[in-house]
Coordinates of C-alpha atoms in Angstrom, one line a residue:
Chain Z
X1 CA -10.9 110.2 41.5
X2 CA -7.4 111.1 41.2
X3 CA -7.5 113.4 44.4
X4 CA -4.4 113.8 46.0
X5 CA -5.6 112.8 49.9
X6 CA -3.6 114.1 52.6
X7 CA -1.0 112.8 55.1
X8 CA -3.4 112.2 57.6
X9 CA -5.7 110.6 55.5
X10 CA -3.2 108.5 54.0
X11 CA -1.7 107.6 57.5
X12 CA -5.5 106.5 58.6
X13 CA -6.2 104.3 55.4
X14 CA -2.7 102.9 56.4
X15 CA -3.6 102.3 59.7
X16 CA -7.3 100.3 58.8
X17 CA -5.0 97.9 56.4
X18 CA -1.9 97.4 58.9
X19 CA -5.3 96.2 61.6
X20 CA -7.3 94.1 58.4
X21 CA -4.3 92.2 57.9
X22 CA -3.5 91.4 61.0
X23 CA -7.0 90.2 61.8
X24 CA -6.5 88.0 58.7
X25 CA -3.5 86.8 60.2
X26 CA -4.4 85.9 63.1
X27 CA -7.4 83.6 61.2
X28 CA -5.0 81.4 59.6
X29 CA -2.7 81.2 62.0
X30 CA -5.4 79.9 64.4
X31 CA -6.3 76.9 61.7
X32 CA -2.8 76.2 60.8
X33 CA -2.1 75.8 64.7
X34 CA -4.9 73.5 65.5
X35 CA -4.4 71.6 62.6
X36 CA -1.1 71.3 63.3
X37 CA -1.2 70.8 67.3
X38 CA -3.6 67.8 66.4
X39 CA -1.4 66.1 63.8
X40 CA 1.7 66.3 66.3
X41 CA -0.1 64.9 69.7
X42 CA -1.7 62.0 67.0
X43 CA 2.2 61.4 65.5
X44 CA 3.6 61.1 68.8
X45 CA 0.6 59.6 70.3
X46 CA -0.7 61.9 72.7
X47 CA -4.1 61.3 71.3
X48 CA -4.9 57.7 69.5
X49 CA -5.5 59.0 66.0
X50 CA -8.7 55.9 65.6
X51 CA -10.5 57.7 67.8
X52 CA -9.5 60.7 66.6
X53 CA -8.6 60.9 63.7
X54 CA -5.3 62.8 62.4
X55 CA -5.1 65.8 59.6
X56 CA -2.6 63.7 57.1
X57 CA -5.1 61.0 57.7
X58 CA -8.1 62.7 56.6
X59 CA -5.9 64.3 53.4
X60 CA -5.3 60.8 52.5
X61 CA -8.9 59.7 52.8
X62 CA -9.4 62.8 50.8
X63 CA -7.3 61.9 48.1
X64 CA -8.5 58.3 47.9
X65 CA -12.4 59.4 48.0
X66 CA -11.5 61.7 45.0
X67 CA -9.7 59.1 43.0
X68 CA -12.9 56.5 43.0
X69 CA -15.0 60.0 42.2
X70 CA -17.1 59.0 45.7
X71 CA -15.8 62.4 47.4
X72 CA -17.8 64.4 44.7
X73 CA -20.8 62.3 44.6
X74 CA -21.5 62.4 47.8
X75 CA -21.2 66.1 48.0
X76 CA -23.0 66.9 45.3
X77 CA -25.7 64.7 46.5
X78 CA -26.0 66.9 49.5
X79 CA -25.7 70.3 48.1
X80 CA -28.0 69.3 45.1
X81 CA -30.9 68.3 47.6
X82 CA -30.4 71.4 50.0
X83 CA -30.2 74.1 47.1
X84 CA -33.8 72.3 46.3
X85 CA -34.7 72.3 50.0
X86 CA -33.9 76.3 50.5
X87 CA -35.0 76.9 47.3
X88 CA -38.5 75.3 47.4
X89 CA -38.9 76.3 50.8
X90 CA -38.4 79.7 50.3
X91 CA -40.9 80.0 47.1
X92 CA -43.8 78.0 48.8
X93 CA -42.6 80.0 52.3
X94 CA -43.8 83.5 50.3
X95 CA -46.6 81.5 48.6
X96 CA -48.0 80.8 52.1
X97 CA -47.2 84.2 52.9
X98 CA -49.3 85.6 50.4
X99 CA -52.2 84.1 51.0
X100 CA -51.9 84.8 54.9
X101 CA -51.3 88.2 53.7
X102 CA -54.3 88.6 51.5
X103 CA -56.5 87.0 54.0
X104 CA -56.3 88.2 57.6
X105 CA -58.9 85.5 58.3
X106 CA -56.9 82.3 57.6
X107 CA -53.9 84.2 59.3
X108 CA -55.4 84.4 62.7
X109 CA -57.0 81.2 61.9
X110 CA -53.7 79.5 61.4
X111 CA -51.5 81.7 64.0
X112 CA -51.7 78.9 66.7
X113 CA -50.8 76.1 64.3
X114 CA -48.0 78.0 63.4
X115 CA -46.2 78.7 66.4
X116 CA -46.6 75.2 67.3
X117 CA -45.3 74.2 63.9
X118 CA -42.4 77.0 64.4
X119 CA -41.7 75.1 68.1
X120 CA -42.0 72.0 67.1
X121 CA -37.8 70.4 66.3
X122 CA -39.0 69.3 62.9
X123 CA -36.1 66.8 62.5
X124 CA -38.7 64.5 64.6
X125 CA -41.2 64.0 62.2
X126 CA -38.1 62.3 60.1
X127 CA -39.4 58.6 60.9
X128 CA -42.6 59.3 59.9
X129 CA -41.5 61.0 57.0
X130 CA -39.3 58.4 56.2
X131 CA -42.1 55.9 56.6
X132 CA -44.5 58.0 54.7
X133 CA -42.6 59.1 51.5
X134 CA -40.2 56.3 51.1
X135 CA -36.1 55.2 51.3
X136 CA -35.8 57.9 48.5
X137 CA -34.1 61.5 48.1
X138 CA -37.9 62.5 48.2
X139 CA -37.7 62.2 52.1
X140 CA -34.4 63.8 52.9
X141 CA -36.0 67.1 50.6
X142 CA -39.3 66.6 52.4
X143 CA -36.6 67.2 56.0
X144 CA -35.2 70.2 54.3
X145 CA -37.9 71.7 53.0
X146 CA -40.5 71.3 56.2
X147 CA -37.3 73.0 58.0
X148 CA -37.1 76.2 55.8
X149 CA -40.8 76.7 55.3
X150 CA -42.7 77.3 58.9
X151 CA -39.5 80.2 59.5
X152 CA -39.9 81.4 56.2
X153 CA -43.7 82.1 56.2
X154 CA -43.6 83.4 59.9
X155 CA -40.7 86.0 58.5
X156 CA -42.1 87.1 55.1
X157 CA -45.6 87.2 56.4
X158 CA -44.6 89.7 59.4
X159 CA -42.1 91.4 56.8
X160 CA -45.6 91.9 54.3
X161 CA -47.5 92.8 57.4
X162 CA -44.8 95.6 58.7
X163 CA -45.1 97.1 55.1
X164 CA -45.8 100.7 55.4
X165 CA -49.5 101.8 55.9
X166 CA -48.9 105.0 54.5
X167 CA -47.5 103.8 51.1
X168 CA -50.3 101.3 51.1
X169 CA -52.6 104.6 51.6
X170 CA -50.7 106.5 48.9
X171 CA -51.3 103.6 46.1
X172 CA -55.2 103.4 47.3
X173 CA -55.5 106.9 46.8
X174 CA -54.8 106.0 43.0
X175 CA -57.6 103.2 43.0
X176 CA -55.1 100.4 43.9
X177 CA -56.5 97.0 43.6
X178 CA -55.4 94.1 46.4
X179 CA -53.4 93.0 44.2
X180 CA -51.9 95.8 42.7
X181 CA -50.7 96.8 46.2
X182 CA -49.3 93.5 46.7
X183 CA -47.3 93.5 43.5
X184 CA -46.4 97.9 44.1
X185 CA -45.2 97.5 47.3
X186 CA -45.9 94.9 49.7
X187 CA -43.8 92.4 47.7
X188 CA -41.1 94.7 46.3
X189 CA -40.5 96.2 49.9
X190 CA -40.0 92.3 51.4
X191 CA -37.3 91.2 48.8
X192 CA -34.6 92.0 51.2
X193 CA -36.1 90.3 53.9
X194 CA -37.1 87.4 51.5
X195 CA -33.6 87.1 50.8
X196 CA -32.3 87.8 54.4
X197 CA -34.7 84.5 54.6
X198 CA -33.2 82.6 51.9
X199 CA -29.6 82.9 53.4
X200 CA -31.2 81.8 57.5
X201 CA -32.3 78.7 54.7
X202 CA -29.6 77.5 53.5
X203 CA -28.4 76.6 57.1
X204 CA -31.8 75.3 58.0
X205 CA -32.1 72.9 55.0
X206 CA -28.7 71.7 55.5
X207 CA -29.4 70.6 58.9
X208 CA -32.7 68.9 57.2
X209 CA -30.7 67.3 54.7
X210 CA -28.0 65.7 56.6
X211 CA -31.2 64.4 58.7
X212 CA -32.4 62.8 56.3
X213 CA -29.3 60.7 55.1
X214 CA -28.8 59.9 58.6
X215 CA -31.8 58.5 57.9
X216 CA -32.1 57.2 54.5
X217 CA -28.6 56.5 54.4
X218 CA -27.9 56.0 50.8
X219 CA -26.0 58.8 49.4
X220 CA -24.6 61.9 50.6
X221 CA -22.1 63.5 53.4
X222 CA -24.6 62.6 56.1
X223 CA -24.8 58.9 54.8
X224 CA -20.8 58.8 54.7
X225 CA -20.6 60.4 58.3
X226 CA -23.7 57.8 59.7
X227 CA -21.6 55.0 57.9
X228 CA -18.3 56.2 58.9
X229 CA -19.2 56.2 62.9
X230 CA -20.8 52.5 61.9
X231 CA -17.7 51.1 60.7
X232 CA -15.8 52.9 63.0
X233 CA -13.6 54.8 60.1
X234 CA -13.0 58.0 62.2
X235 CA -11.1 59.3 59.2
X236 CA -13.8 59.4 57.5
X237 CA -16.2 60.9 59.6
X238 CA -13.7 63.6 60.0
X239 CA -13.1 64.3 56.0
X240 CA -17.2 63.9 55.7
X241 CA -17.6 66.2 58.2
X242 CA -14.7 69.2 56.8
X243 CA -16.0 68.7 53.6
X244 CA -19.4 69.4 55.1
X245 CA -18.6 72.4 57.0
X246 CA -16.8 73.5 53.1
X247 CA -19.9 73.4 51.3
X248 CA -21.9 74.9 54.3
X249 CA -19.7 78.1 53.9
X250 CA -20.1 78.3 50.5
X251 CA -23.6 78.1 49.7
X252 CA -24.0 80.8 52.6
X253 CA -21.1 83.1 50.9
X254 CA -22.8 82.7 47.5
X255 CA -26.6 83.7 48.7
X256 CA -24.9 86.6 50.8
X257 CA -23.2 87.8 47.4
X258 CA -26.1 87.5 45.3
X259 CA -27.6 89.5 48.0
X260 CA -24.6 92.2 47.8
X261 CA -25.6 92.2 44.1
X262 CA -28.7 92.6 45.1
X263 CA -29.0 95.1 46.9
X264 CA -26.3 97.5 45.2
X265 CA -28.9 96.8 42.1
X266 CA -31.9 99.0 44.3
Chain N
X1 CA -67.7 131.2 42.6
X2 CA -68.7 127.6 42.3
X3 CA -68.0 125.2 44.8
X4 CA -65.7 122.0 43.6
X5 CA -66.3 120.4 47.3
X6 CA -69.0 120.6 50.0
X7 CA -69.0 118.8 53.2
X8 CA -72.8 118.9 54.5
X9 CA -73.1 118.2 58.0
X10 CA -70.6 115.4 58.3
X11 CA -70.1 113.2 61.1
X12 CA -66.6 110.7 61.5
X13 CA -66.9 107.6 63.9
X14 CA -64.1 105.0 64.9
X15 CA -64.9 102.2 66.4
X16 CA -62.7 99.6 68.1
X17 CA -63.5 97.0 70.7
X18 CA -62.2 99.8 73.0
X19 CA -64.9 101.9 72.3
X20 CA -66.4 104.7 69.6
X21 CA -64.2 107.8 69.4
X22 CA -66.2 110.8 67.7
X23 CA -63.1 112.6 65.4
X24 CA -65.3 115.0 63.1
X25 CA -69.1 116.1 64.4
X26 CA -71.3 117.9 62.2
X27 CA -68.7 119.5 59.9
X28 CA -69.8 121.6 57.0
X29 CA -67.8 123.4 54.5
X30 CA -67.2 124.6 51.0
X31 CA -63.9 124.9 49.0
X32 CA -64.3 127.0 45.8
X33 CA -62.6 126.2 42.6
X34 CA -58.8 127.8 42.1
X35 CA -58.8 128.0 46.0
X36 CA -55.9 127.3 48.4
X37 CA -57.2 126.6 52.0
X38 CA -56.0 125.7 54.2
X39 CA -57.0 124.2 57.8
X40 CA -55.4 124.2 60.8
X41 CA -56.4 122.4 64.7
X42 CA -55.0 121.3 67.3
X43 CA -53.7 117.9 67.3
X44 CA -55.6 115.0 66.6
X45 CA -58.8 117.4 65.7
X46 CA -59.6 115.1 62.9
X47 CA -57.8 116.9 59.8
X48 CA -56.4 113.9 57.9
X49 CA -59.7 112.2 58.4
X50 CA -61.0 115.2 57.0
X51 CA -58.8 114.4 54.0
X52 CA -59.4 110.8 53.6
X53 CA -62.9 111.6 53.8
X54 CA -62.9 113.9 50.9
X55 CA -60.6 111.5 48.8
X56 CA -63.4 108.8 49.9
X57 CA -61.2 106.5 51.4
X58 CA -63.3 105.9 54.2
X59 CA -67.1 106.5 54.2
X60 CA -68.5 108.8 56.4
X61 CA -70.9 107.8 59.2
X62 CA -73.1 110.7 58.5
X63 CA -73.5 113.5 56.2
X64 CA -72.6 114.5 52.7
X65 CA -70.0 115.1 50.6
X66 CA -70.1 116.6 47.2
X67 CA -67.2 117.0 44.8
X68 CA -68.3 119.2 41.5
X69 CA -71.8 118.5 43.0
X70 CA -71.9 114.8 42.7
X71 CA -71.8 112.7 45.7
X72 CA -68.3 110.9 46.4
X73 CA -69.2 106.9 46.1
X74 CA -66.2 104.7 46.5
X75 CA -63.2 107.0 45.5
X76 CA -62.8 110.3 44.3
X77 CA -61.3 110.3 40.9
X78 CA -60.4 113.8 40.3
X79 CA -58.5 113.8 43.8
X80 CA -55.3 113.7 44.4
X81 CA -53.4 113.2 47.4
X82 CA -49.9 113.8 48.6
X83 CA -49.0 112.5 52.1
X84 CA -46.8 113.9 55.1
X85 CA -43.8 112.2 53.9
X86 CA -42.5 111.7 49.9
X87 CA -43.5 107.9 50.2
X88 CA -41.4 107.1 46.9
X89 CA -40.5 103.7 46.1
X90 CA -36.7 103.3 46.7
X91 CA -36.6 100.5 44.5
X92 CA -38.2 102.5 41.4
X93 CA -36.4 105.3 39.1
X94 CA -38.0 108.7 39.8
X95 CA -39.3 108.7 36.1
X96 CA -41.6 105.1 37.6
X97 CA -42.2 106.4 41.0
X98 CA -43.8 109.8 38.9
X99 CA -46.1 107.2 36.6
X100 CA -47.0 104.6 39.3
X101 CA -50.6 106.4 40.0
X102 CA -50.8 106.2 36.2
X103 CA -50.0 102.8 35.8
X104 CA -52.6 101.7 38.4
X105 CA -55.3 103.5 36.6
X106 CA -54.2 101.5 33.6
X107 CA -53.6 105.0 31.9
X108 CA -49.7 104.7 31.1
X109 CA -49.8 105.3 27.3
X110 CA -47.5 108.1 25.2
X111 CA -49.5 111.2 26.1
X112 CA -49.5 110.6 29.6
X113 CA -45.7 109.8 30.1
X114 CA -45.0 112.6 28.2
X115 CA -46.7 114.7 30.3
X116 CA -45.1 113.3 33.6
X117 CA -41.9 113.6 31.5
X118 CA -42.6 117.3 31.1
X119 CA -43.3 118.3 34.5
X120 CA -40.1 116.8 35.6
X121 CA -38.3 118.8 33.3
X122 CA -40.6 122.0 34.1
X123 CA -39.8 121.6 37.5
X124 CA -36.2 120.4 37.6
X125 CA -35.8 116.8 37.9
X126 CA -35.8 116.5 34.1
X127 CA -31.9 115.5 34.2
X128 CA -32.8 113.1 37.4
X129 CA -35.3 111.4 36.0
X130 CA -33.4 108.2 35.7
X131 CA -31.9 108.6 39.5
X132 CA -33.3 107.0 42.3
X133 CA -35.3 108.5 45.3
X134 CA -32.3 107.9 47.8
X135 CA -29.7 109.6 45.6
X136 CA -31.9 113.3 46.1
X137 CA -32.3 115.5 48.4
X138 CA -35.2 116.0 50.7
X139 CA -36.9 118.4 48.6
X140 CA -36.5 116.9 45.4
X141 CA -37.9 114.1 46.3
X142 CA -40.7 115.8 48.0
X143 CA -41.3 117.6 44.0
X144 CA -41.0 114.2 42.7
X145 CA -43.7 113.6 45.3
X146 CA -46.3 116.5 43.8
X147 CA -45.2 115.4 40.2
X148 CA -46.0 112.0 41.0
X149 CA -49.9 113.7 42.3
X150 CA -49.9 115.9 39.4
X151 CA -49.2 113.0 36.6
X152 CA -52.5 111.5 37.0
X153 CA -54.4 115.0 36.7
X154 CA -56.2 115.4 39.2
X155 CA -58.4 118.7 40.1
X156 CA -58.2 118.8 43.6
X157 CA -55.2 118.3 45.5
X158 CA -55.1 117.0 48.9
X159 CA -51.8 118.3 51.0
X160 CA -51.6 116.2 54.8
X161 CA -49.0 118.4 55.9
X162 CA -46.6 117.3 53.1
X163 CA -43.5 119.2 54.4
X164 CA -43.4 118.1 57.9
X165 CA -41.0 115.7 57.7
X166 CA -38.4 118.4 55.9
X167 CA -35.7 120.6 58.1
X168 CA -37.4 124.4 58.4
X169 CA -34.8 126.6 55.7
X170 CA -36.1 123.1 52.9
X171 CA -39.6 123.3 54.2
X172 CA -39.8 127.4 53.6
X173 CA -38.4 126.6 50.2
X174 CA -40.4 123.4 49.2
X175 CA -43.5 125.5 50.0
X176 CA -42.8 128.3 47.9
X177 CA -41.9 125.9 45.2
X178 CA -44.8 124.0 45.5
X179 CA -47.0 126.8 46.0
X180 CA -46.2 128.1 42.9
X181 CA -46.2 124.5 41.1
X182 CA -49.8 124.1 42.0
X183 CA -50.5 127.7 41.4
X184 CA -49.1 127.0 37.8
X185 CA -51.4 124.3 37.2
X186 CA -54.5 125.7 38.4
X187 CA -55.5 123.3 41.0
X188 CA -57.7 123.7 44.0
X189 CA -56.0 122.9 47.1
X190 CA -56.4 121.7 50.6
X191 CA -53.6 122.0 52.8
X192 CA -53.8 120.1 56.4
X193 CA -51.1 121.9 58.5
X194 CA -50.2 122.5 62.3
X195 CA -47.7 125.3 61.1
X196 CA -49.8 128.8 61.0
X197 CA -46.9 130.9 59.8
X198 CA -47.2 128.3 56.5
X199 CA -51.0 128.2 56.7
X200 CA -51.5 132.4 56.5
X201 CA -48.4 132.7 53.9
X202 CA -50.2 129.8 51.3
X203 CA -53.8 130.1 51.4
X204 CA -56.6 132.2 50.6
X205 CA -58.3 130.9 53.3
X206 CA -58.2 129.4 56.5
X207 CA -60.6 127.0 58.2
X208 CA -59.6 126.8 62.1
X209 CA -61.3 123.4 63.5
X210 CA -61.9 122.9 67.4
X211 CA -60.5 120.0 69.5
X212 CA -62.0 116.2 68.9
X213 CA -64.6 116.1 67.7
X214 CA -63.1 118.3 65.1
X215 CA -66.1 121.4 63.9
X216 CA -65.3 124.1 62.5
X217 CA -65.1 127.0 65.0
X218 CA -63.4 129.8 62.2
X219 CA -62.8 130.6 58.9
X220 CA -60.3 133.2 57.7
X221 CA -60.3 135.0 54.7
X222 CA -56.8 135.8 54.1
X223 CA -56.0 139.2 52.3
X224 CA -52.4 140.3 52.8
X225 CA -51.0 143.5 51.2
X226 CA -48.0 142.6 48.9
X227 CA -46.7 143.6 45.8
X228 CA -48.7 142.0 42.2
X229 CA -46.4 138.8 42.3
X230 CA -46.4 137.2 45.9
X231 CA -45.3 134.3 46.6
X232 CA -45.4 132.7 50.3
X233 CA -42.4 133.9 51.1
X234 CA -43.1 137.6 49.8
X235 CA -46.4 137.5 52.3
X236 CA -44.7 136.8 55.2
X237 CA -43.1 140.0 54.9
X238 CA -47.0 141.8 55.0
X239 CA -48.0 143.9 57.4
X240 CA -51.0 141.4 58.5
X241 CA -49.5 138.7 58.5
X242 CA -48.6 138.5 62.2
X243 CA -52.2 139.8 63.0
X244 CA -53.6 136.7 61.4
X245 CA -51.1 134.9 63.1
X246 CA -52.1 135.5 66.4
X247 CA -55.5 135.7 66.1
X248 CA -55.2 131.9 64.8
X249 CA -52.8 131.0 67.4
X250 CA -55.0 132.2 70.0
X251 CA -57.9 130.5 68.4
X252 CA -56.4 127.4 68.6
X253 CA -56.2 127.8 72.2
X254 CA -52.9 125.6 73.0
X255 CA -52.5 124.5 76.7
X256 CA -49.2 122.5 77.5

């Protein structure tokens, strides 16, 4: 471990880091610019900061949504139902998977519904969801989980399917039952993709979620961004909306670490 | 000698909405017990259907076969079968991917993990045992392969061209290893192979089959002069050995 690398070496490791950090760099300075080109032309009124909104104002709203303990409400609310939207969606996704899997039958049966289903921009069927289940977070999951699960099934069954035939052939040489393949191999050889699937989720349900408190408006970042634009409170359109894209980021960082983990584990 | 498995008059049809391809027509043969044979075709002559249909993965259209003169219904359970490529589980240690056939025959228990325990050490992959498939090389994994065959006992081992997937120096020195593995733990063998340097070198004897629909069109018996311990390697060096290989290769009749 303790190797002594050579000058070379050492010059090329330099090198990576010098480029690293100046890709890092560059990041911030990009968001620090914009940020700070669009609080100038709103303080010297190149742009009318009611329609637009300005960065000190949305730090304020921040700060006054956080003292009233609304700010964190409302994000919870919205993460809490899309972890249950990915979540669920992925589990009955594989579920559905299975049984496609273990019959080829109700597969080709159901592969026209499907790709309909897959085509069809679910965020339509929101009314009649809304209408159906009720003014309740029961809808908005409903949005989020009817987004997740037609990719999910389409993924993990073709991920199942594309399992290798020859491994399949090894474990029936021992007598395999069906279901001994399916828990031997089919199903250990798709985790990655089943988690590949979970992290395409969390985006999917998000969009489902903030759908549905468009819709439902009672709680949540969506119902702060639909009431925002209502009242005409840019500002707060604008925090709802940074906050958002926050929470977005870090649900996806923490499914692609538990991935990482994951997969090191294997 | 007595024969472990016959093949009487045995006839291989696929169907698909394409049409009916004939892969084995009227095949008959007889593998004694303690042999190596081998057999060797050209491409696509039906020899790993000729395995499955020993290992009674898939049923015949006509014909017989007989292992230790009973009839194989469903599968065979003194076979055991080792494909072209090492087909361990990446996600499993190489002590699990060793008992897997085991633990679907609901046999796991202390004897038997002993014994897969004991081969790994006999062979070498004692101190690995607790490694996964992707930290070894090629050939190790292709022992942990045979061990993972060998744990469930079988009598009869059925070899699809198990080294064809490894660089030629690993191949000549899995096959020796191998060779002298199954030698060790006097199993009958069937080895499908293209490679007729590899066939003449392991076997006893060779079956040559014709192009689809596979028959047999030679057998071989193969008696090369070497010293008392020979190993494949040791008969390539015999004096018959390129006689037999040419009279194969010409048997084979390849046209490019």
């Amino acid at each position: 471990m303790y190797e002594e690398y050579s000058s070379e070496h050492k010059e090329f490791i330099r090198k990576e880091k010098v480029t690293n950090n100046a890709v890092m760099i560059s990041r911030i300075i990009i968001l620090v610019a914009l940020f700070a080109l669009w609080e100038v032309a709103a303080e010297m009124r190149w742009i009318d900061p009611f329609i637009m909104s300005q960065p000190s104002r949305i730090v304020k709203t921040m700060v006054n949504l956080s003292k009233d303990g609304s700010l964190f409400l409302h994000t919870g609310v919205t993460i809490y139902e899309t972890i249950i939207g990915f979540v669920s969606g992925t589990i009955l996704g594989t579920l559905v998977a299975i049984v496609l899997w273990w019959s080829s039958f109700t597969a080709r049966v159901l592969d026209p519904y499907l790709v309909v289903l897959n085509a069809l921009p679910k965020t339509a069927l929101g009314p009649i969801i809304l209408v159906w289940v009720g003014g309740t977070t029961g809808s908005i999951i409903v949005m989020a989980l009817l987004l997740s699960i037609i990719v999910t099934i389409l993924n993990v069954y073709q991920s199942f399917k594309s399992c290798d035939e020859d491994k399949i052939k090894l474990l029936k040489t021992f007598g395999a039952t069906k279901i001994q393949i399916l828990r031997k191999v089919v199903f250990p050889s798709s985790i990655p993709e089943i988690i590949s699937t979970l992290k395409i989720n969390v985006g999917l349900s998000l969009v489902g979620v903030i759908v549905g408190e468009f819709l439902v408006s009672k709680a949540g970042l969506g119902h702060l961004i639909i009431y925002g634009g209502q009242v005409f409170k840019m500002d707060l359109v604008m925090t709802s909306v940074i906050i958002l894209a926050i929470a977005a980021a870090l649900m996806y960082l923490s499914v692609a670490w538990i991935e990482k983990k994951f997969v090191k584990m294997r | 000698m007595d024969k472990v498995v016959e093949l009487k008059n045995v006839t291989m049809n696929y169907h698909t909405l394409e049409g009916e391809t004939q892969a084995i027509k009227n095949l008959s043969l007889d593998i004694r017990r303690g042999e190596f044979v081998s057999i060797v075709g050209p491409s696509g002559c039906g020899k790993s259907t000729l395995l499955s249909l020993i290992s009674g993965l898939i049923k015949s259209s006509t014909g017989e076969i007989l292992i230790n003169n009973e009839p194989v219904v469903g599968l065979a359970s003194n076979v055991g079968y080792m494909p072209q490529r090492d087909h361990l589980f990446e996600w499993l240690t190489i002590l699990r991917n060793t008992t897997i056939g085991l633990e679907i025959q609901k046999k796991l228990n202390k004897d038997t993990l002993r014994n897969a325990e004991r081969l790994l050490e006999e062979y070498g992959l004692g101190e690995f045992k607790y490694y996964y498939p992707k930290q070894l090389s090629g050939g190790m994994r292709q022992r942990a392969a045979l061990i993972r065959t060998l744990a469930v006992n079988p009598e009869i081992l059925l070899l699809d061209e198990p080294f064809s997937s490894l660089d030629y120096q690993t191949r000549l020195a899995i096959s020796e290893e191998i060779w002298l593995i199954i030698k060790k733990e006097k199993k009958t063998a069937i080895l499908v192979t293209h490679d007729i340097a590899e066939a003449v070198s392991m076997s006893d004897r060779i079956i040559v089959l014709t192009r689809r629909p596979g028959e047999v069109k030679s057998e071989h018996d193969i008696q090369l002069t070497t010293c008392e311990n020979k190993t494949p390697i040791i008969c390539r060096e015999a004096p018959e050995f390129r006689i037999y290989f040419n009279k194969i290769w010409k048997e084979l009749d390849v046209h490019v």
